[in-house]
mmCIF file with all atom_site columns, C-alpha atoms in Angstrom:
data_model
loop_
_atom_site.group_PDB
_atom_site.id
_atom_site.type_symbol
_atom_site.label_atom_id
_atom_site.label_alt_id
_atom_site.label_comp_id
_atom_site.label_asym_id
_atom_site.label_entity_id
_atom_site.label_seq_id
_atom_site.pdbx_PDB_ins_code
_atom_site.Cartn_x
_atom_site.Cartn_y
_atom_site.Cartn_z
_atom_site.occupancy
_atom_site.B_iso_or_equiv
_atom_site.pdbx_formal_charge
_atom_site.auth_seq_id
_atom_site.auth_comp_id
_atom_site.auth_asym_id
_atom_site.auth_atom_id
_atom_site.pdbx_PDB_model_num
ATOM 1   C CA . MET A 1 1   ? -191.546 -144.786 10.624 1.00 0.00 ? 1   MET A CA 1
ATOM 2   C CA . ALA A 1 2   ? -192.176 -148.518 10.243 1.00 0.00 ? 2   ALA A CA 1
ATOM 3   C CA . ASP A 1 3   ? -195.570 -150.081 10.820 1.00 0.00 ? 3   ASP A CA 1
ATOM 4   C CA . SER A 1 4   ? -196.393 -151.502 14.233 1.00 0.00 ? 4   SER A CA 1
ATOM 5   C CA . SER A 1 5   ? -197.794 -155.030 14.267 1.00 0.00 ? 5   SER A CA 1
ATOM 6   C CA . PHE A 1 6   ? -198.945 -157.981 16.329 1.00 0.00 ? 6   PHE A CA 1
ATOM 7   C CA . ASP A 1 7   ? -199.841 -161.603 15.617 1.00 0.00 ? 7   ASP A CA 1
ATOM 8   C CA . ILE A 1 8   ? -203.125 -163.338 16.382 1.00 0.00 ? 8   ILE A CA 1
ATOM 9   C CA . VAL A 1 9   ? -202.559 -167.003 17.236 1.00 0.00 ? 9   VAL A CA 1
ATOM 10  C CA . SER A 1 10  ? -204.434 -169.894 18.805 1.00 0.00 ? 10  SER A CA 1
ATOM 11  C CA . LYS A 1 11  ? -201.907 -171.838 20.852 1.00 0.00 ? 11  LYS A CA 1
ATOM 12  C CA . VAL A 1 12  ? -202.084 -173.856 24.030 1.00 0.00 ? 12  VAL A CA 1
ATOM 13  C CA . GLU A 1 13  ? -199.146 -174.433 26.324 1.00 0.00 ? 13  GLU A CA 1
ATOM 14  C CA . ARG A 1 14  ? -198.805 -178.217 26.412 1.00 0.00 ? 14  ARG A CA 1
ATOM 15  C CA . GLN A 1 15  ? -197.208 -178.203 29.880 1.00 0.00 ? 15  GLN A CA 1
ATOM 16  C CA . GLU A 1 16  ? -200.221 -176.414 31.376 1.00 0.00 ? 16  GLU A CA 1
ATOM 17  C CA . VAL A 1 17  ? -202.580 -179.012 29.846 1.00 0.00 ? 17  VAL A CA 1
ATOM 18  C CA . ASP A 1 18  ? -200.342 -181.756 31.244 1.00 0.00 ? 18  ASP A CA 1
ATOM 19  C CA . ASN A 1 19  ? -200.425 -180.146 34.696 1.00 0.00 ? 19  ASN A CA 1
ATOM 20  C CA . ALA A 1 20  ? -204.235 -179.884 34.567 1.00 0.00 ? 20  ALA A CA 1
ATOM 21  C CA . LEU A 1 21  ? -204.442 -183.548 33.527 1.00 0.00 ? 21  LEU A CA 1
ATOM 22  C CA . ASN A 1 22  ? -202.175 -184.636 36.406 1.00 0.00 ? 22  ASN A CA 1
ATOM 23  C CA . GLN A 1 23  ? -204.191 -182.580 38.910 1.00 0.00 ? 23  GLN A CA 1
ATOM 24  C CA . THR A 1 24  ? -207.397 -184.177 37.603 1.00 0.00 ? 24  THR A CA 1
ATOM 25  C CA . ALA A 1 25  ? -205.911 -187.674 37.922 1.00 0.00 ? 25  ALA A CA 1
ATOM 26  C CA . LYS A 1 26  ? -204.888 -186.926 41.504 1.00 0.00 ? 26  LYS A CA 1
ATOM 27  C CA . GLU A 1 27  ? -208.316 -185.522 42.402 1.00 0.00 ? 27  GLU A CA 1
ATOM 28  C CA . ILE A 1 28  ? -210.294 -188.442 40.959 1.00 0.00 ? 28  ILE A CA 1
ATOM 29  C CA . SER A 1 29  ? -208.030 -190.905 42.789 1.00 0.00 ? 29  SER A CA 1
ATOM 30  C CA . GLN A 1 30  ? -208.841 -189.167 46.105 1.00 0.00 ? 30  GLN A CA 1
ATOM 31  C CA . ARG A 1 31  ? -212.509 -188.146 45.762 1.00 0.00 ? 31  ARG A CA 1
ATOM 32  C CA . TYR A 1 32  ? -215.101 -190.332 47.438 1.00 0.00 ? 32  TYR A CA 1
ATOM 33  C CA . ASP A 1 33  ? -217.598 -190.187 44.562 1.00 0.00 ? 33  ASP A CA 1
ATOM 34  C CA . PHE A 1 34  ? -214.994 -191.687 42.206 1.00 0.00 ? 34  PHE A CA 1
ATOM 35  C CA . LYS A 1 35  ? -214.151 -194.678 44.464 1.00 0.00 ? 35  LYS A CA 1
ATOM 36  C CA . GLY A 1 36  ? -214.825 -198.024 42.803 1.00 0.00 ? 36  GLY A CA 1
ATOM 37  C CA . VAL A 1 37  ? -215.949 -196.654 39.435 1.00 0.00 ? 37  VAL A CA 1
ATOM 38  C CA . GLY A 1 38  ? -212.640 -197.229 37.628 1.00 0.00 ? 38  GLY A CA 1
ATOM 39  C CA . ALA A 1 39  ? -212.326 -193.551 36.731 1.00 0.00 ? 39  ALA A CA 1
ATOM 40  C CA . SER A 1 40  ? -209.084 -192.500 35.046 1.00 0.00 ? 40  SER A CA 1
ATOM 41  C CA . ILE A 1 41  ? -207.663 -189.826 32.778 1.00 0.00 ? 41  ILE A CA 1
ATOM 42  C CA . SER A 1 42  ? -204.484 -190.077 30.698 1.00 0.00 ? 42  SER A CA 1
ATOM 43  C CA . TRP A 1 43  ? -202.791 -189.139 27.449 1.00 0.00 ? 43  TRP A CA 1
ATOM 44  C CA . SER A 1 44  ? -203.475 -191.489 24.554 1.00 0.00 ? 44  SER A CA 1
ATOM 45  C CA . GLY A 1 45  ? -201.118 -190.271 21.852 1.00 0.00 ? 45  GLY A CA 1
ATOM 46  C CA . GLU A 1 46  ? -202.182 -186.706 21.057 1.00 0.00 ? 46  GLU A CA 1
ATOM 47  C CA . LYS A 1 47  ? -205.637 -187.181 22.588 1.00 0.00 ? 47  LYS A CA 1
ATOM 48  C CA . ILE A 1 48  ? -206.798 -187.265 26.189 1.00 0.00 ? 48  ILE A CA 1
ATOM 49  C CA . LEU A 1 49  ? -208.587 -190.458 27.238 1.00 0.00 ? 49  LEU A CA 1
ATOM 50  C CA . MET A 1 50  ? -211.095 -190.475 30.102 1.00 0.00 ? 50  MET A CA 1
ATOM 51  C CA . GLU A 1 51  ? -212.554 -193.761 31.344 1.00 0.00 ? 51  GLU A CA 1
ATOM 52  C CA . ALA A 1 52  ? -215.151 -194.809 33.929 1.00 0.00 ? 52  ALA A CA 1
ATOM 53  C CA . ASN A 1 53  ? -217.768 -197.534 34.377 1.00 0.00 ? 53  ASN A CA 1
ATOM 54  C CA . SER A 1 54  ? -220.762 -195.241 33.718 1.00 0.00 ? 54  SER A CA 1
ATOM 55  C CA . GLU A 1 55  ? -221.570 -192.426 31.333 1.00 0.00 ? 55  GLU A CA 1
ATOM 56  C CA . GLU A 1 56  ? -222.264 -189.993 34.208 1.00 0.00 ? 56  GLU A CA 1
ATOM 57  C CA . ARG A 1 57  ? -218.910 -190.711 35.870 1.00 0.00 ? 57  ARG A CA 1
ATOM 58  C CA . VAL A 1 58  ? -216.917 -190.197 32.649 1.00 0.00 ? 58  VAL A CA 1
ATOM 59  C CA . LYS A 1 59  ? -218.725 -186.875 32.154 1.00 0.00 ? 59  LYS A CA 1
ATOM 60  C CA . ALA A 1 60  ? -217.842 -185.989 35.762 1.00 0.00 ? 60  ALA A CA 1
ATOM 61  C CA . VAL A 1 61  ? -214.152 -186.683 34.973 1.00 0.00 ? 61  VAL A CA 1
ATOM 62  C CA . LEU A 1 62  ? -214.452 -184.309 31.990 1.00 0.00 ? 62  LEU A CA 1
ATOM 63  C CA . ASP A 1 63  ? -216.041 -181.687 34.255 1.00 0.00 ? 63  ASP A CA 1
ATOM 64  C CA . VAL A 1 64  ? -213.169 -181.940 36.763 1.00 0.00 ? 64  VAL A CA 1
ATOM 65  C CA . PHE A 1 65  ? -210.651 -181.669 33.882 1.00 0.00 ? 65  PHE A CA 1
ATOM 66  C CA . GLU A 1 66  ? -212.397 -178.587 32.481 1.00 0.00 ? 66  GLU A CA 1
ATOM 67  C CA . THR A 1 67  ? -212.299 -176.971 35.933 1.00 0.00 ? 67  THR A CA 1
ATOM 68  C CA . LYS A 1 68  ? -208.555 -177.590 36.173 1.00 0.00 ? 68  LYS A CA 1
ATOM 69  C CA . LEU A 1 69  ? -207.997 -176.134 32.680 1.00 0.00 ? 69  LEU A CA 1
ATOM 70  C CA . ILE A 1 70  ? -209.881 -172.962 33.623 1.00 0.00 ? 70  ILE A CA 1
ATOM 71  C CA . LYS A 1 71  ? -207.826 -172.592 36.818 1.00 0.00 ? 71  LYS A CA 1
ATOM 72  C CA . ARG A 1 72  ? -204.665 -172.824 34.697 1.00 0.00 ? 72  ARG A CA 1
ATOM 73  C CA . GLY A 1 73  ? -205.867 -170.090 32.339 1.00 0.00 ? 73  GLY A CA 1
ATOM 74  C CA . ILE A 1 74  ? -206.594 -172.301 29.320 1.00 0.00 ? 74  ILE A CA 1
ATOM 75  C CA . SER A 1 75  ? -209.693 -171.487 27.286 1.00 0.00 ? 75  SER A CA 1
ATOM 76  C CA . LEU A 1 76  ? -212.227 -174.310 26.977 1.00 0.00 ? 76  LEU A CA 1
ATOM 77  C CA . LYS A 1 77  ? -212.622 -173.329 23.313 1.00 0.00 ? 77  LYS A CA 1
ATOM 78  C CA . CYS A 1 78  ? -209.378 -175.265 22.727 1.00 0.00 ? 78  CYS A CA 1
ATOM 79  C CA . LEU A 1 79  ? -210.845 -178.471 24.173 1.00 0.00 ? 79  LEU A CA 1
ATOM 80  C CA . ASP A 1 80  ? -212.725 -180.640 21.689 1.00 0.00 ? 80  ASP A CA 1
ATOM 81  C CA . ALA A 1 81  ? -214.426 -183.406 23.679 1.00 0.00 ? 81  ALA A CA 1
ATOM 82  C CA . GLY A 1 82  ? -216.374 -186.160 21.968 1.00 0.00 ? 82  GLY A CA 1
ATOM 83  C CA . GLU A 1 83  ? -219.299 -188.166 23.315 1.00 0.00 ? 83  GLU A CA 1
ATOM 84  C CA . PRO A 1 84  ? -218.867 -191.036 25.816 1.00 0.00 ? 84  PRO A CA 1
ATOM 85  C CA . GLN A 1 85  ? -218.760 -194.401 24.038 1.00 0.00 ? 85  GLN A CA 1
ATOM 86  C CA . LEU A 1 86  ? -219.332 -197.826 25.540 1.00 0.00 ? 86  LEU A CA 1
ATOM 87  C CA . SER A 1 87  ? -216.295 -200.068 25.088 1.00 0.00 ? 87  SER A CA 1
ATOM 88  C CA . GLY A 1 88  ? -216.848 -203.439 26.735 1.00 0.00 ? 88  GLY A CA 1
ATOM 89  C CA . LYS A 1 89  ? -217.887 -202.613 30.300 1.00 0.00 ? 89  LYS A CA 1
ATOM 90  C CA . GLU A 1 90  ? -216.158 -199.204 30.309 1.00 0.00 ? 90  GLU A CA 1
ATOM 91  C CA . TYR A 1 91  ? -217.267 -195.861 28.976 1.00 0.00 ? 91  TYR A CA 1
ATOM 92  C CA . LYS A 1 92  ? -214.510 -193.979 27.151 1.00 0.00 ? 92  LYS A CA 1
ATOM 93  C CA . LEU A 1 93  ? -214.405 -190.336 26.179 1.00 0.00 ? 93  LEU A CA 1
ATOM 94  C CA . PHE A 1 94  ? -211.725 -188.865 23.930 1.00 0.00 ? 94  PHE A CA 1
ATOM 95  C CA . ALA A 1 95  ? -210.857 -185.177 23.939 1.00 0.00 ? 95  ALA A CA 1
ATOM 96  C CA . SER A 1 96  ? -208.304 -183.316 21.850 1.00 0.00 ? 96  SER A CA 1
ATOM 97  C CA . ILE A 1 97  ? -206.619 -179.949 22.183 1.00 0.00 ? 97  ILE A CA 1
ATOM 98  C CA . GLU A 1 98  ? -207.206 -177.742 19.128 1.00 0.00 ? 98  GLU A CA 1
ATOM 99  C CA . GLU A 1 99  ? -204.387 -175.403 18.097 1.00 0.00 ? 99  GLU A CA 1
ATOM 100 C CA . GLY A 1 100 ? -203.876 -173.047 15.193 1.00 0.00 ? 100 GLY A CA 1
ATOM 101 C CA . ILE A 1 101 ? -206.359 -170.878 13.344 1.00 0.00 ? 101 ILE A CA 1
ATOM 102 C CA . SER A 1 102 ? -207.883 -172.595 10.328 1.00 0.00 ? 102 SER A CA 1
ATOM 103 C CA . GLN A 1 103 ? -207.912 -170.762 6.978  1.00 0.00 ? 103 GLN A CA 1
ATOM 104 C CA . GLU A 1 104 ? -211.648 -170.032 7.073  1.00 0.00 ? 104 GLU A CA 1
ATOM 105 C CA . ASN A 1 105 ? -211.460 -168.762 10.678 1.00 0.00 ? 105 ASN A CA 1
ATOM 106 C CA . ALA A 1 106 ? -208.458 -166.567 9.771  1.00 0.00 ? 106 ALA A CA 1
ATOM 107 C CA . LYS A 1 107 ? -210.463 -165.136 6.863  1.00 0.00 ? 107 LYS A CA 1
ATOM 108 C CA . LYS A 1 108 ? -213.399 -164.401 9.203  1.00 0.00 ? 108 LYS A CA 1
ATOM 109 C CA . VAL A 1 109 ? -211.115 -162.507 11.606 1.00 0.00 ? 109 VAL A CA 1
ATOM 110 C CA . ALA A 1 110 ? -209.434 -160.605 8.741  1.00 0.00 ? 110 ALA A CA 1
ATOM 111 C CA . LYS A 1 111 ? -212.869 -159.630 7.368  1.00 0.00 ? 111 LYS A CA 1
ATOM 112 C CA . ILE A 1 112 ? -213.952 -158.312 10.787 1.00 0.00 ? 112 ILE A CA 1
ATOM 113 C CA . ILE A 1 113 ? -210.737 -156.255 10.992 1.00 0.00 ? 113 ILE A CA 1
ATOM 114 C CA . ARG A 1 114 ? -211.326 -154.873 7.463  1.00 0.00 ? 114 ARG A CA 1
ATOM 115 C CA . ASP A 1 115 ? -215.017 -154.107 8.002  1.00 0.00 ? 115 ASP A CA 1
ATOM 116 C CA . GLU A 1 116 ? -215.131 -152.888 11.611 1.00 0.00 ? 116 GLU A CA 1
ATOM 117 C CA . GLY A 1 117 ? -211.542 -151.977 12.444 1.00 0.00 ? 117 GLY A CA 1
ATOM 118 C CA . PRO A 1 118 ? -209.655 -148.712 11.855 1.00 0.00 ? 118 PRO A CA 1
ATOM 119 C CA . LYS A 1 119 ? -209.065 -147.836 8.186  1.00 0.00 ? 119 LYS A CA 1
ATOM 120 C CA . GLY A 1 120 ? -205.253 -148.010 8.121  1.00 0.00 ? 120 GLY A CA 1
ATOM 121 C CA . ALA A 1 121 ? -205.035 -151.539 9.537  1.00 0.00 ? 121 ALA A CA 1
ATOM 122 C CA . LYS A 1 122 ? -204.025 -154.504 7.390  1.00 0.00 ? 122 LYS A CA 1
ATOM 123 C CA . ALA A 1 123 ? -204.454 -158.197 8.247  1.00 0.00 ? 123 ALA A CA 1
ATOM 124 C CA . GLN A 1 124 ? -202.603 -160.972 6.434  1.00 0.00 ? 124 GLN A CA 1
ATOM 125 C CA . VAL A 1 125 ? -202.912 -164.726 6.945  1.00 0.00 ? 125 VAL A CA 1
ATOM 126 C CA . GLN A 1 126 ? -199.582 -166.461 7.594  1.00 0.00 ? 126 GLN A CA 1
ATOM 127 C CA . GLY A 1 127 ? -200.096 -170.197 7.929  1.00 0.00 ? 127 GLY A CA 1
ATOM 128 C CA . GLU A 1 128 ? -201.993 -170.809 11.174 1.00 0.00 ? 128 GLU A CA 1
ATOM 129 C CA . GLU A 1 129 ? -201.697 -167.240 12.420 1.00 0.00 ? 129 GLU A CA 1
ATOM 130 C CA . LEU A 1 130 ? -202.712 -163.756 11.409 1.00 0.00 ? 130 LEU A CA 1
ATOM 131 C CA . ARG A 1 131 ? -200.446 -160.674 11.310 1.00 0.00 ? 131 ARG A CA 1
ATOM 132 C CA . VAL A 1 132 ? -202.120 -157.320 11.845 1.00 0.00 ? 132 VAL A CA 1
ATOM 133 C CA . SER A 1 133 ? -200.164 -154.154 11.037 1.00 0.00 ? 133 SER A CA 1
ATOM 134 C CA . SER A 1 134 ? -200.899 -150.451 11.147 1.00 0.00 ? 134 SER A CA 1
ATOM 135 C CA . LYS A 1 135 ? -198.998 -147.175 11.340 1.00 0.00 ? 135 LYS A CA 1
ATOM 136 C CA . SER A 1 136 ? -200.764 -146.291 14.595 1.00 0.00 ? 136 SER A CA 1
ATOM 137 C CA . ARG A 1 137 ? -200.365 -148.313 17.786 1.00 0.00 ? 137 ARG A CA 1
ATOM 138 C CA . ASP A 1 138 ? -203.717 -146.927 18.928 1.00 0.00 ? 138 ASP A CA 1
ATOM 139 C CA . ASP A 1 139 ? -205.333 -148.640 15.923 1.00 0.00 ? 139 ASP A CA 1
ATOM 140 C CA . LEU A 1 140 ? -203.771 -151.942 16.984 1.00 0.00 ? 140 LEU A CA 1
ATOM 141 C CA . GLN A 1 141 ? -205.077 -151.487 20.531 1.00 0.00 ? 141 GLN A CA 1
ATOM 142 C CA . ALA A 1 142 ? -208.538 -150.794 19.097 1.00 0.00 ? 142 ALA A CA 1
ATOM 143 C CA . ILE A 1 143 ? -208.373 -153.982 16.995 1.00 0.00 ? 143 ILE A CA 1
ATOM 144 C CA . ILE A 1 144 ? -207.402 -156.070 20.038 1.00 0.00 ? 144 ILE A CA 1
ATOM 145 C CA . ALA A 1 145 ? -210.324 -154.590 21.989 1.00 0.00 ? 145 ALA A CA 1
ATOM 146 C CA . LEU A 1 146 ? -212.663 -155.226 19.031 1.00 0.00 ? 146 LEU A CA 1
ATOM 147 C CA . LEU A 1 147 ? -211.631 -158.882 18.720 1.00 0.00 ? 147 LEU A CA 1
ATOM 148 C CA . LYS A 1 148 ? -211.819 -159.490 22.482 1.00 0.00 ? 148 LYS A CA 1
ATOM 149 C CA . GLY A 1 149 ? -215.395 -158.216 22.343 1.00 0.00 ? 149 GLY A CA 1
ATOM 150 C CA . LYS A 1 150 ? -216.364 -160.746 19.672 1.00 0.00 ? 150 LYS A CA 1
ATOM 151 C CA . ASP A 1 151 ? -217.378 -164.296 20.602 1.00 0.00 ? 151 ASP A CA 1
ATOM 152 C CA . PHE A 1 152 ? -215.459 -166.722 18.392 1.00 0.00 ? 152 PHE A CA 1
ATOM 153 C CA . ASP A 1 153 ? -215.741 -170.507 18.671 1.00 0.00 ? 153 ASP A CA 1
ATOM 154 C CA . PHE A 1 154 ? -211.944 -170.731 18.888 1.00 0.00 ? 154 PHE A CA 1
ATOM 155 C CA . ALA A 1 155 ? -209.461 -169.209 21.331 1.00 0.00 ? 155 ALA A CA 1
ATOM 156 C CA . LEU A 1 156 ? -207.342 -166.186 20.344 1.00 0.00 ? 156 LEU A CA 1
ATOM 157 C CA . GLN A 1 157 ? -204.102 -164.887 21.826 1.00 0.00 ? 157 GLN A CA 1
ATOM 158 C CA . PHE A 1 158 ? -202.297 -161.710 20.827 1.00 0.00 ? 158 PHE A CA 1
ATOM 159 C CA . VAL A 1 159 ? -198.488 -162.010 20.652 1.00 0.00 ? 159 VAL A CA 1
ATOM 160 C CA . ASN A 1 160 ? -195.409 -160.217 19.220 1.00 0.00 ? 160 ASN A CA 1
ATOM 161 C CA . TYR A 1 161 ? -196.812 -156.743 19.791 1.00 0.00 ? 161 TYR A CA 1
ATOM 162 C CA . ARG A 1 162 ? -194.221 -154.320 18.404 1.00 0.00 ? 162 ARG A CA 1
#
């Protein structure tokens, strides 16, 4: 019988991020505490640009955006927000969406699977994802439970379970 396997990836659905951004833009255009502060949020190439006339207000825009991401089921570990910077009279804050598992993070996950996971399981790095295979599906379930119990500083999804 062939080995069962699944892939560990770190991907974000772009449409969900876009929806969260649009909801945030709508909310800050309607909320009383954002009236007259020039608050806005928009895409700027691959990054998300948040603007307001004070540092507190731009952080409040980020907070609203994070709330919308959580409601849409997107992990905040994917969001890499910088610090507010003064640009003329406006404060700007850039945030980016991180995708893919870096080589060193993939090696960390593979080491955890080797050290703490069931003996027959194998993990191999394939680009920005990790393939885990084993003869037993129960072993794969145990690995998923093990990894969900760990607190990584990047988001993990488990796909292609076969």
